[in-house]
Structures are given as structure tokens and as C-alpha cells.
Amino acid sequence: MALAAGVVLAVASAAAPAYAQSAEPGYDMKLLAKAKADECFNGVGVVYPAGPPCAEGQAKVNQAYVWGLTKTGDDVWFGTGANVHCLTTGATIGVIVPVVNEDWVCEYGESQIVKNDPEIPVTVGDMRAPQVWLYNAKTKKSVNKSSEITRASADDAYRLAHTIGLRAAGNFKDVVLLGGPTTDQRLNMFAFDAKTKRFLGSHTYDEYGNIRTFLQHGKALYLGVGIGRNGALGGAVVRWTGSKSSPFDFVSVGDLPVQAADLSVHDGRIAATSWPADGSGTSTAKMAGVWISPPLADGAPGLNPEDAAGWAQVWNVGAYEPDRITAATYGLGGVASYGGWLYWGTMHVPTKATKVHQKLFPQPTEEAKKLQVRYTQRAISIFRGRNLGTAEQEVQLLYGATQLPVYNTTAGTWSAGSTNYTPVYGTSGFGHAFNNYTWRMAVTDGRLFVGTMDWSYLVHNLVPDGTTGPDPAEFGGDLWMFPAPDQPATAIDTNGLGNYLNYGIRNMIVDGDGLFIGMANPMNLRADPTDDMPEGGWELLSLKKKKR
């Protein structure tokens, strides 16, 4: 069977986009805080000159993501991640050859950080210690709290210096928690007093290897984690049992064979999306999927240790993706309960499926190699389900494909395979081929917001000269909004919320009828405010409805 039209990754060229604000007239977008240049770069492998300001070389902004984000009262706390694009290509895709262009540099093993600290692996050589920031919505001021950690003790300073990034943040009972994976694939956690803003301490968890999302519901705070080094031994949903005097206590209330990703409460249960585990190609339980907990109302309030074995997988990506090799590389991301349905979306690390296919099935000709690259790309798909875990379970594909490319491992050919779904509203990626992560969902003002990552700006730096690349009009992550459960999504903005170098909306938290939004922008060499380009580095924004 020939490949159907529409399954091929399409790209085009166009004029550069305007550096504009929100395209949706019903909302106002405002920049609240932004990363600043923090280093000087004078060539790959070269000792970093003093500055900034930089007498030698050029300014560089390492802090790239608002990776963890939480709100307590008027205070917005967030943790950052530095050069995360380099960390992903190194640790996940296995690319460790230094690269430098006008927009970013990844040094890997040539980084001065690696040369000065043998404990930092080459694959994450571009990491820098993450930062903890506090923004106050009343004073409109932001404060870097990181020095309070480094001054507290040598152990605290060491933990921060060896934390790859603060990937999750949450708060409960006047304690703010920020955590992230370590350079040796464990988990570090840092705690602050929400009232006094005082640093309470830090802790290393040997049993956990990753962290993704906190969820506060009722009288409990939950957290999704990976078990073992980088989640290799599965995952868990844990419940905080700590206090200000002992802020690092958790108990497991959900034992999963995969890393828990995002969390949401739906129909009186906790729903968790997941990332795949090793060997997921042969086990549907280890594929990226949707899991639901036992009822929160059974027994003691909320989830407790006796609920840990009662979680069930109600859907996995094998029900949609016809190519089993590609299916094993899917992740699931943002999840939210809205209008009686649970919504979720897929995530696709750029070229990850391609690398797996290339390793397992190396192609003999240049044309076959090009087809392998083309047919292993996926844009995000958006699903929703109701009556999950029951005989009346219903799952709909809202944005996606009816067919996707499948590789015949015996014949060595590609064909179109059915996804078993027909999209209700539109094509994959909300119609944008480079939307590769469904990074976050949030419900406010009766509407569901979906933030994506769009990797088209990365691609334009990678295509050979003279080759047609992505459409510049699509550069930047997208913010989409479902105005009602029975209506399709509409675009709030598809160009990075005012900065097309913002390739993704990494975080969203509700603020009344609006949102606080944390952006991802690893364009670390875009740090000159006097040129005609926007700047790299994380951004914290607010989205508010316009007053009528």
C-alpha cells in the first residue's frame, strides 16, 4: 500500500516572522522576567573570558528553561535549566560533537565545566548550576534565590552544582519544593519557607532518578518520579508527608512500570501520563500511556501507600502508532480534565525515532536513508477520553492522523498503516508539522490551554545551504485554546508568545482567569540587545483576558 498524502513531513520557505505579541485579540501578554547573559564565549573549548560585559568573545545566556513553576499567594517560584537543548541532544540522542552557529553553541566534552569537574559527564557537559527565582506579582520584582543555597553549606552548594536542572516545583503547607535530576542520574530536592522565603535545606534521593510534575489536590501534594537511574527501573507517584522541619519526606502511593510524567485529577482519581521505559517495544505496560489511580475518596482522604498497587493503564500509544519501533519512542506530556473528558498529548524528542530506526535498520542507499529520516518524524497528537477504565471507555483523537508510515522489517519498505482513529478536528501538530511536544495543559476561565514545543527554528540551522527548510512563519512554540469541550482549538499565538526564539511553552500555572507561563529558549548566543534579533534565555510571562 502506498503512503497516503499528508504523512510526509512537509517544509517550506517564507519571509521571517514579525516579533509580535499575541495573535488572539481577547488576551494580553506581558513579559515579567527574563534570563540575562551570564558568561562570555570565545570559541569551542576556549577558556571563558571574564564578564559579561565581555572584553573578549561574545555574551552568552546559559539559563534556558523555566523548568519548574509554582505559585503561592502573590509569589511565583521557578527553577531553571541551562542549555537544555544541548543536554537533550547529548544524553538522549547521543550527539556529542560540538556545534556552534549564530544562535547557539553546544560544547559537550569541550566545555570548561567538564574540564574542571570530572564528575560531569560529556553528554551533559553544557549544564550549568540551575537557579531558583522568586517573582512577586504585587511588587513586579524578581529575585534570584540561588546564592542562599550555595551559602548554606558545602553539601547544599555541591548539590546545586550537580543538579542538571530544576525540572519540577510545587508547594504545600508553606513549603516550596524544587527538584531535578543529578549528573549521576539521581534526584536532588531543595526546600524554601513560603512565608519567610528562607532556604530550608536540600536532599539527595538515591532511589529516584527523575522528576516531572507536582500536583496539589485536596489536603495532599503528589509528585511523579522515575525509579532508579534516569527512571530505568520504572516510576512512581509519591505523596509528600513532610513539614518545614522535615521537608523531604515522601511515601509511594502509585507503583508504575514507567516514569510518571504529568498529573491531573479526573473523575475523582489521579490521572498520570508517562514516558516509555527500556524494552517498551515489547511491553504495552512500558509504553507511554495514561494511568489512573484508585478513587481518592476510598479509605483515608487522598492516595496512601495501600493504593500503590491499584493503578491501571487505560490507554497507550500502541493503540495509535502503527510503527512499533516509532511507538516505543513516544512520550506523553500535558494532561488536564476538562468538560467531563481527560485530555492528553504526545511528545516526540526530535530525531529520537530516526536514531533508533537507523541503528536497527541501516539503509543501503542515500534515497533509502532520506526516506528513513522523513518517515520517522511525528508531530504531536491530541486525545481525550472519558469513562476511563470502564466498559464504557471512549477515546477520541482530536488532532492527529488516520495513517502513519510503517516500516516493513522483512521487505525493507515503507507503507501507510492505519492509526485506528479519525481526528475530530484536524491534523497532527494543530496543523504545524514541527510541533513536537505537548508540553503543558491548564484549565482556567472555562477554557483549556495547550502549550507546545516547535522545533522548526532548530531545524533551520541544520538544513544544508540551498535546501528548503521550515517555514519561518511557524518559528516559536504555540499556545492553543479550546474555548469549550465541543469546539476545536484556536491559536492564541504560534510564534513563541512574542519571541520566535522561544521554541516552547514549558510551563503554565493558573492565575485567576489567566496564566503564568514559563518559556523554553536555548538560543544561548542570542544575547546582544542591540542587534535586530530577539534574545535567548528563559522568559516568565503572564496571559490575561483583556478588560472589556
Coordinates of C-alpha atoms in Angstrom, one line a residue:
M1 CA 0.0 0.0 0.0
A2 CA 1.4 3.4 -1.0
L3 CA 1.9 6.1 1.6
A4 CA -1.2 8.4 1.8
A5 CA -0.9 12.1 1.2
G6 CA -0.3 14.1 4.3
V7 CA 2.0 11.6 6.1
V8 CA 5.2 13.1 4.8
L9 CA 6.9 15.8 6.8
A10 CA 6.4 19.0 4.8
V11 CA 8.5 22.1 5.0
A12 CA 8.6 25.4 3.0
S13 CA 10.4 28.6 3.0
A14 CA 9.0 32.1 3.6
A15 CA 9.9 35.5 4.9
A16 CA 11.0 35.9 8.5
P17 CA 8.1 36.4 11.0
A18 CA 7.5 39.6 12.9
Y19 CA 8.5 39.9 16.5
A20 CA 4.8 40.3 17.5
Q21 CA 2.7 39.9 20.6
S22 CA -0.4 37.7 20.9
A23 CA -2.3 37.0 17.7
E24 CA -5.6 36.4 19.7
P25 CA -7.3 39.8 20.4
G26 CA -9.0 38.6 23.6
Y27 CA -5.8 38.3 25.6
D28 CA -2.9 40.4 26.7
M29 CA 0.6 39.0 27.0
K30 CA 3.2 40.6 29.3
L31 CA 6.9 39.8 29.8
L32 CA 7.6 39.7 33.6
A33 CA 11.2 38.5 33.8
K34 CA 13.9 37.2 31.5
A35 CA 17.3 35.5 31.8
K36 CA 20.3 37.7 31.2
A37 CA 23.7 37.0 29.8
D38 CA 25.9 35.2 32.4
E39 CA 29.0 34.1 30.5
C40 CA 31.4 35.0 27.7
F41 CA 32.1 32.7 24.8
N42 CA 35.2 32.9 22.7
G43 CA 35.2 29.6 20.8
V44 CA 34.6 25.9 21.5
G45 CA 37.0 24.6 24.1
V46 CA 38.4 28.0 24.9
V47 CA 38.6 29.2 28.5
Y48 CA 35.7 31.5 29.1
P49 CA 36.8 35.2 29.2
A50 CA 35.8 37.4 32.1
G51 CA 32.4 39.0 32.1
P52 CA 29.9 39.9 31.0
P53 CA 30.3 42.5 29.9
C54 CA 32.7 40.8 27.6
A55 CA 36.0 42.4 26.6
E56 CA 36.8 39.2 24.6
G57 CA 34.4 37.0 22.8
Q58 CA 30.6 37.4 23.0
A59 CA 27.9 37.4 25.6
K60 CA 26.2 34.1 26.3
V61 CA 23.0 33.3 28.2
N62 CA 23.0 29.8 29.6
Q63 CA 19.8 29.7 31.6
A64 CA 17.3 28.4 29.0
Y65 CA 14.1 27.0 30.6
V66 CA 11.6 27.9 33.2
W67 CA 11.7 24.2 34.1
G68 CA 9.7 24.1 37.4
L69 CA 7.0 26.6 38.2
T70 CA 4.7 27.0 41.2
K71 CA 2.6 29.8 42.8
T72 CA 1.8 30.5 46.5
G73 CA -0.1 33.7 47.2
D74 CA 1.4 36.6 45.2
D75 CA 4.7 34.7 44.9
V76 CA 5.7 32.8 41.8
W77 CA 8.7 30.4 42.4
F78 CA 10.5 28.8 39.5
G79 CA 13.6 26.7 38.9
T80 CA 15.7 26.9 35.7
G81 CA 17.6 24.6 33.4
A82 CA 20.6 25.7 31.4
N83 CA 21.4 24.8 27.7
V84 CA 18.7 22.1 27.8
H85 CA 18.8 21.6 24.0
C86 CA 22.4 20.6 24.4
L87 CA 21.6 18.2 27.3
T88 CA 18.9 16.5 25.2
T89 CA 21.0 16.0 22.1
G90 CA 23.8 14.7 24.2
A91 CA 22.1 12.5 26.8
T92 CA 19.0 11.4 24.8
I93 CA 20.1 11.3 21.2
G94 CA 23.8 10.6 21.8
V95 CA 25.2 13.5 19.8
I96 CA 28.4 14.8 21.5
V97 CA 30.2 16.5 18.6
P98 CA 30.5 20.2 19.4
V99 CA 28.4 22.5 17.3
V100 CA 28.3 26.3 17.0
N101 CA 26.2 28.6 14.8
E102 CA 24.8 32.1 15.1
D103 CA 22.1 31.1 17.6
W104 CA 23.6 28.5 19.9
V105 CA 26.7 26.5 20.9
C106 CA 26.9 23.1 22.4
E107 CA 30.4 22.2 23.6
Y108 CA 29.8 18.8 25.3
G109 CA 33.2 17.4 26.3
E110 CA 35.0 20.6 25.3
S111 CA 33.1 22.6 27.9
Q112 CA 35.2 24.2 30.6
I113 CA 32.6 22.7 33.1
V114 CA 33.6 19.2 32.1
K115 CA 37.3 20.0 32.1
N116 CA 37.1 21.5 35.6
D117 CA 34.8 18.8 37.1
P118 CA 35.4 15.2 36.2
E119 CA 32.0 14.2 37.8
I120 CA 30.1 15.9 35.0
P121 CA 29.6 13.5 32.0
V122 CA 30.4 14.6 28.5
T123 CA 26.8 14.1 27.4
V124 CA 25.7 16.9 29.7
G125 CA 28.8 19.0 29.5
D126 CA 26.9 22.2 28.7
M127 CA 25.0 22.1 32.0
R128 CA 25.3 25.0 34.4
A129 CA 24.0 25.1 38.0
P130 CA 20.3 25.8 37.8
Q131 CA 18.8 28.8 39.5
V132 CA 15.9 29.4 41.9
W133 CA 13.9 32.6 41.2
L134 CA 11.1 34.3 43.1
Y135 CA 8.8 36.7 41.3
N136 CA 6.2 38.8 43.3
A137 CA 3.1 39.7 41.4
K138 CA 2.4 42.8 43.5
T139 CA 5.9 44.4 43.5
K140 CA 6.6 43.1 40.0
K141 CA 10.1 42.3 41.1
S142 CA 12.1 39.1 40.6
V143 CA 14.9 37.9 43.0
N144 CA 17.5 35.2 42.3
K145 CA 17.5 33.0 45.5
S146 CA 20.3 30.6 44.3
S147 CA 23.0 32.2 46.4
E148 CA 21.1 31.3 49.5
I149 CA 21.6 27.6 48.6
T150 CA 25.3 27.9 47.8
R151 CA 25.9 29.9 51.0
A152 CA 24.0 27.5 53.3
S153 CA 26.6 24.7 53.4
A154 CA 29.2 22.9 51.2
D155 CA 26.7 20.0 50.7
D156 CA 24.0 22.3 49.5
A157 CA 26.3 24.1 47.1
Y158 CA 27.6 20.7 45.8
R159 CA 24.0 19.5 45.2
L160 CA 23.1 22.6 43.3
A161 CA 26.2 22.5 41.2
H162 CA 25.5 18.9 40.2
T163 CA 21.8 19.2 39.5
I164 CA 21.2 19.2 35.8
G165 CA 18.1 21.5 36.2
L166 CA 15.2 22.1 38.5
R167 CA 12.6 20.2 36.5
A168 CA 9.6 20.4 38.9
A169 CA 8.3 22.8 41.5
G170 CA 5.4 22.6 44.0
N171 CA 4.3 23.9 47.3
F172 CA 2.1 22.8 50.2
K173 CA 1.7 23.8 53.9
D174 CA 4.0 26.8 53.4
V175 CA 6.9 24.8 52.0
V176 CA 8.2 25.3 48.4
L177 CA 9.9 22.3 46.8
L178 CA 12.1 22.4 43.7
G179 CA 13.7 19.2 42.3
G180 CA 15.7 17.9 39.4
P181 CA 17.9 15.1 38.1
T182 CA 21.6 15.0 39.1
T183 CA 24.7 14.4 36.9
D184 CA 24.8 10.8 38.2
Q185 CA 21.1 10.2 37.5
R186 CA 19.7 10.6 41.0
L187 CA 17.3 13.3 42.3
N188 CA 18.1 16.4 44.2
M189 CA 15.4 18.4 46.1
F190 CA 15.6 22.0 47.5
A191 CA 13.1 23.5 50.0
F192 CA 12.2 27.1 51.0
D193 CA 9.8 28.5 53.5
A194 CA 7.0 30.1 51.5
K195 CA 6.3 32.7 54.2
T196 CA 9.8 33.9 55.2
K197 CA 11.3 33.0 51.8
R198 CA 14.1 31.3 53.8
F199 CA 16.1 28.4 52.4
L200 CA 15.3 25.2 54.4
G201 CA 17.8 22.8 53.0
S202 CA 18.4 20.2 50.3
H203 CA 18.4 16.4 50.0
T204 CA 19.5 13.7 47.5
Y205 CA 17.2 10.7 46.8
D206 CA 19.2 7.7 45.8
E207 CA 16.1 5.7 44.9
Y208 CA 14.7 8.2 42.4
G209 CA 16.3 9.1 39.1
N210 CA 14.0 11.7 37.5
I211 CA 11.2 14.1 38.3
R212 CA 8.5 15.8 36.3
T213 CA 5.3 17.2 37.9
F214 CA 3.9 18.2 41.3
L215 CA 0.1 18.2 41.8
Q216 CA -1.6 19.7 44.8
H217 CA -5.2 18.4 45.4
G218 CA -7.3 18.4 48.5
K219 CA -5.1 18.0 51.5
A220 CA -2.2 16.4 49.7
L221 CA 0.8 17.2 47.4
Y222 CA 1.7 14.5 44.9
L223 CA 4.8 14.1 42.6
G224 CA 5.6 12.0 39.6
V225 CA 9.1 10.4 39.6
G226 CA 11.2 7.9 37.9
I227 CA 12.7 5.0 39.9
G228 CA 16.4 4.1 39.5
R229 CA 19.0 5.8 37.3
N230 CA 17.1 8.0 34.9
G231 CA 13.9 6.1 35.6
A232 CA 15.3 2.8 34.3
L233 CA 13.5 0.8 36.9
G234 CA 10.1 2.2 36.4
G235 CA 8.3 5.1 38.1
A236 CA 6.0 6.2 40.9
V237 CA 3.6 8.7 42.1
V238 CA 4.6 9.8 45.6
R239 CA 2.8 11.8 48.3
W240 CA 4.6 14.4 50.4
T241 CA 4.4 13.7 54.1
G242 CA 6.9 16.4 55.2
S243 CA 6.9 19.6 57.1
K244 CA 9.0 22.7 57.5
S245 CA 11.2 20.9 60.0
S246 CA 11.4 17.8 57.8
P247 CA 10.7 18.9 54.2
F248 CA 11.9 15.9 52.3
D249 CA 9.6 13.1 53.3
F250 CA 7.6 11.2 50.7
V251 CA 5.7 7.9 50.5
S252 CA 4.8 6.0 47.4
V253 CA 1.1 5.9 46.5
G254 CA 1.5 4.7 42.9
D255 CA 3.8 2.0 41.7
L256 CA 4.3 2.2 37.9
P257 CA 6.5 0.3 35.4
V258 CA 7.3 3.6 33.7
Q259 CA 8.2 7.1 34.7
A260 CA 5.2 9.3 35.7
A261 CA 5.1 12.5 33.7
D262 CA 2.2 15.0 34.1
L263 CA -0.6 14.6 36.7
S264 CA -4.2 15.7 36.8
V265 CA -7.3 14.9 38.9
H266 CA -10.2 13.5 36.8
D267 CA -13.4 11.8 37.9
G268 CA -12.2 11.5 41.5
R269 CA -8.9 9.8 40.6
I270 CA -5.4 11.0 39.7
A271 CA -4.5 10.5 36.0
A272 CA -0.9 10.3 35.0
T273 CA 0.7 10.4 31.6
S274 CA 4.0 8.5 31.3
W275 CA 7.3 8.3 29.4
P276 CA 8.4 4.9 28.0
A277 CA 10.8 2.5 29.8
D278 CA 13.5 0.4 28.3
G279 CA 12.0 -2.5 26.4
S280 CA 8.8 -0.7 25.8
G281 CA 8.6 -2.0 22.3
T282 CA 7.7 -5.4 23.6
S283 CA 5.5 -4.4 26.5
T284 CA 2.4 -2.2 26.3
A285 CA 2.7 -1.6 30.0
K286 CA 6.1 0.1 29.4
M287 CA 4.9 2.2 26.5
A288 CA 4.0 5.8 27.1
G289 CA 0.4 5.7 28.3
V290 CA -2.3 7.0 30.5
W291 CA -2.7 5.6 34.0
I292 CA -5.4 6.1 36.6
S293 CA -5.3 5.7 40.3
P294 CA -7.8 4.1 42.7
P295 CA -10.6 6.5 43.8
L296 CA -9.3 9.4 46.0
A297 CA -12.4 9.0 48.3
D298 CA -11.8 5.4 49.2
G299 CA -10.4 4.8 52.7
A300 CA -8.3 7.7 54.1
P301 CA -8.5 11.0 52.2
G302 CA -6.4 11.1 49.1
L303 CA -3.9 8.4 48.0
N304 CA -2.0 6.4 50.5
P305 CA 0.6 3.6 50.4
E306 CA -2.2 0.9 50.3
D307 CA -3.2 2.4 46.9
A308 CA 0.2 2.0 45.3
A309 CA -0.6 -1.3 43.5
G310 CA -4.0 -0.2 42.4
W311 CA -3.1 1.9 39.4
A312 CA -4.2 0.8 35.9
Q313 CA -3.1 1.7 32.4
V314 CA -6.2 2.7 30.4
W315 CA -4.5 3.7 27.1
N316 CA -1.1 3.6 25.5
V317 CA 0.4 4.9 22.3
G318 CA 0.4 1.4 20.7
A319 CA -3.3 1.9 20.2
Y320 CA -2.5 4.7 17.8
E321 CA 1.0 4.5 16.3
P322 CA 1.2 1.6 13.7
D323 CA 5.0 1.5 13.6
R324 CA 6.1 -0.4 16.7
I325 CA 9.7 0.9 16.6
T326 CA 8.5 4.5 16.5
A327 CA 5.8 3.8 19.1
A328 CA 8.4 2.8 21.6
T329 CA 10.0 6.3 21.4
Y330 CA 6.8 8.3 22.1
G331 CA 6.3 10.1 25.3
L332 CA 3.1 11.6 26.7
G333 CA 3.1 15.1 28.2
G334 CA 0.4 17.6 29.2
V335 CA -2.8 16.3 30.7
A336 CA -5.9 18.0 32.0
S337 CA -9.5 17.3 33.0
Y338 CA -12.0 19.4 31.0
G339 CA -15.7 19.2 30.4
G340 CA -16.0 15.6 31.6
W341 CA -13.1 14.4 29.4
L342 CA -9.4 13.8 30.2
Y343 CA -7.2 15.5 27.5
W344 CA -3.6 14.5 26.8
G345 CA -1.0 14.9 24.1
T346 CA 2.1 13.1 22.7
M347 CA 5.7 14.1 22.9
H348 CA 8.5 13.4 20.4
V349 CA 12.1 14.1 21.1
P350 CA 13.4 15.4 17.7
T351 CA 15.1 12.6 15.7
K352 CA 14.9 10.0 18.5
A353 CA 12.8 7.6 16.5
T354 CA 15.1 8.2 13.5
K355 CA 18.1 7.3 15.5
V356 CA 16.5 4.0 16.7
H357 CA 15.5 3.1 13.2
Q358 CA 19.0 3.9 11.8
K359 CA 20.6 1.7 14.5
L360 CA 18.3 -1.3 14.0
F361 CA 17.8 -1.0 10.2
P362 CA 20.7 0.8 8.5
Q363 CA 19.7 1.7 4.9
P364 CA 21.9 0.9 1.9
T365 CA 21.3 3.9 -0.4
E366 CA 21.1 7.7 0.0
E367 CA 17.4 7.7 -1.1
A368 CA 16.5 5.0 1.4
K369 CA 18.3 7.0 4.2
K370 CA 16.3 10.1 3.3
L371 CA 13.0 8.1 3.4
Q372 CA 14.0 6.7 6.8
V373 CA 14.5 10.2 8.1
R374 CA 11.3 11.5 6.6
Y375 CA 9.0 8.7 7.7
T376 CA 10.2 8.5 11.3
Q377 CA 9.2 12.1 12.2
R378 CA 6.0 12.7 14.1
A379 CA 4.1 15.9 15.2
I380 CA 2.0 15.9 18.3
S381 CA -1.4 14.2 18.5
I382 CA -4.1 15.4 21.0
F383 CA -6.5 12.9 22.5
R384 CA -9.3 12.9 25.0
G385 CA -11.1 10.1 26.9
R386 CA -14.0 9.5 29.3
N387 CA -15.3 6.7 31.4
L388 CA -11.7 5.6 31.6
G389 CA -11.1 2.1 33.0
T390 CA -14.7 1.0 32.5
A391 CA -16.6 -0.9 29.9
E392 CA -17.9 2.4 28.5
Q393 CA -14.4 3.8 27.9
E394 CA -14.3 6.2 24.9
V395 CA -11.1 7.7 23.5
Q396 CA -11.2 10.3 20.7
L397 CA -8.4 11.7 18.5
L398 CA -8.9 15.4 18.3
Y399 CA -5.7 16.3 16.3
G400 CA -3.7 13.6 14.5
A401 CA -3.5 11.3 11.5
T402 CA -5.6 8.5 10.1
Q403 CA -2.4 6.9 8.7
L404 CA 1.2 7.0 9.5
P405 CA 4.3 5.4 7.9
V406 CA 5.2 1.9 8.9
Y407 CA 8.5 0.1 8.1
N408 CA 8.3 -3.5 7.0
T409 CA 11.4 -5.0 8.6
T410 CA 11.3 -8.0 6.3
A411 CA 10.8 -6.3 2.9
G412 CA 12.7 -3.2 3.9
T413 CA 9.9 -0.9 2.5
W414 CA 7.6 1.7 3.9
S415 CA 3.8 1.7 3.7
A416 CA 0.9 3.6 5.2
G417 CA -0.6 2.0 8.4
S418 CA -3.9 2.8 10.0
T419 CA -3.8 4.6 13.4
N420 CA -7.3 3.2 14.1
Y421 CA -8.6 6.8 14.6
T422 CA -10.1 9.6 12.6
P423 CA -9.3 13.1 14.0
V424 CA -12.3 15.1 15.1
Y425 CA -10.8 18.5 14.4
G426 CA -7.6 18.5 12.4
T427 CA -4.2 17.2 11.6
S428 CA -1.2 16.4 13.8
G429 CA 0.6 19.3 15.4
F430 CA -2.5 21.5 15.2
G431 CA -1.6 21.6 11.5
H432 CA 2.0 22.6 12.3
A433 CA 4.4 19.8 11.3
F434 CA 7.2 20.8 13.8
N435 CA 5.0 20.9 16.9
N436 CA 6.8 18.0 18.6
Y437 CA 5.9 18.3 22.4
T438 CA 2.6 18.7 24.1
W439 CA 4.4 20.3 27.0
R440 CA 1.7 21.6 29.3
M441 CA -2.1 21.9 29.6
A442 CA -4.0 24.1 32.0
V443 CA -7.7 25.0 32.6
T444 CA -8.9 28.4 33.6
D445 CA -11.8 30.7 32.8
G446 CA -13.7 27.7 31.5
R447 CA -11.1 27.1 28.7
L448 CA -8.4 24.6 28.1
F449 CA -5.0 25.9 27.2
V450 CA -2.3 23.8 25.5
G451 CA 1.3 24.8 25.2
T452 CA 3.7 23.2 22.7
M453 CA 7.3 23.0 21.7
D454 CA 8.0 23.7 18.0
W455 CA 11.5 22.7 16.8
S456 CA 11.4 24.4 13.4
Y457 CA 13.9 27.1 14.4
L458 CA 16.4 24.4 15.4
V459 CA 15.9 22.8 12.0
H460 CA 16.6 25.9 10.0
N461 CA 20.1 25.9 11.4
L462 CA 20.6 22.2 10.5
V463 CA 19.5 22.1 6.8
P464 CA 22.3 22.4 4.2
D465 CA 22.7 25.6 2.3
G466 CA 20.4 25.8 -0.7
T467 CA 18.0 23.2 0.9
T468 CA 14.4 24.2 1.6
G469 CA 13.9 24.5 5.3
P470 CA 11.0 25.1 7.7
D471 CA 8.5 27.9 7.2
P472 CA 9.9 30.9 9.3
A473 CA 6.3 32.0 9.8
E474 CA 5.9 29.0 12.2
F475 CA 9.1 29.6 14.3
G476 CA 8.4 29.5 18.0
G477 CA 6.3 27.4 20.4
D478 CA 2.5 27.6 20.2
L479 CA -0.3 28.4 22.7
W480 CA -3.7 26.9 21.7
M481 CA -7.0 27.2 23.5
F482 CA -10.1 25.1 23.5
P483 CA -13.0 27.6 24.2
A484 CA -15.4 24.8 25.0
P485 CA -15.4 21.0 25.1
D486 CA -17.5 20.8 21.9
Q487 CA -15.3 23.2 19.9
P488 CA -11.9 22.9 18.1
A489 CA -8.8 24.7 19.4
T490 CA -8.0 28.2 18.4
A491 CA -4.5 29.7 18.3
I492 CA -3.6 32.3 20.9
D493 CA -0.1 32.6 19.4
T494 CA 2.1 30.4 17.2
N495 CA 5.4 32.3 17.3
G496 CA 6.8 31.9 20.8
L497 CA 4.5 34.4 22.6
G498 CA 6.3 37.5 21.3
N499 CA 9.8 35.9 20.8
Y500 CA 10.1 33.4 18.0
L501 CA 13.3 32.1 19.6
N502 CA 11.1 30.7 22.4
Y503 CA 10.8 27.3 20.9
G504 CA 8.4 26.1 23.6
I505 CA 5.9 26.8 26.4
R506 CA 7.5 24.7 29.1
N507 CA 5.2 25.6 32.0
M508 CA 1.8 27.1 32.7
I509 CA 0.1 27.6 36.1
V510 CA -3.3 29.2 36.7
D511 CA -3.6 32.8 37.9
G512 CA -7.2 33.7 38.4
D513 CA -8.7 33.7 34.9
G514 CA -5.2 33.9 33.4
L515 CA -1.9 32.1 33.4
F516 CA 1.7 32.5 34.4
I517 CA 3.7 31.0 31.6
G518 CA 7.4 29.8 31.7
M519 CA 9.2 29.6 28.3
A520 CA 12.0 27.5 26.9
N521 CA 14.6 29.3 24.8
P522 CA 18.1 27.7 24.5
M523 CA 19.5 30.2 21.9
N524 CA 22.4 30.9 24.1
L525 CA 24.4 33.1 21.7
R526 CA 21.5 35.4 21.1
A527 CA 22.4 37.7 23.9
D528 CA 23.0 41.1 22.2
P529 CA 20.1 43.5 22.9
T530 CA 21.5 46.0 20.4
D531 CA 21.1 43.8 17.3
D532 CA 17.9 43.2 15.3
M533 CA 17.2 39.8 16.8
P534 CA 15.3 38.8 19.9
E535 CA 17.3 37.4 22.8
G536 CA 17.7 33.8 24.0
G537 CA 17.2 32.5 27.6
W538 CA 14.1 31.8 29.7
E539 CA 11.2 34.1 30.0
L540 CA 8.3 34.4 32.5
L541 CA 5.1 35.8 31.1
S542 CA 1.6 36.5 32.1
L543 CA -1.6 35.9 30.0
K544 CA -4.6 37.9 31.0
K545 CA -8.0 38.4 29.4
K546 CA -8.5 41.9 28.1
K547 CA -10.9 44.0 30.1
R548 CA -14.0 44.9 28.2

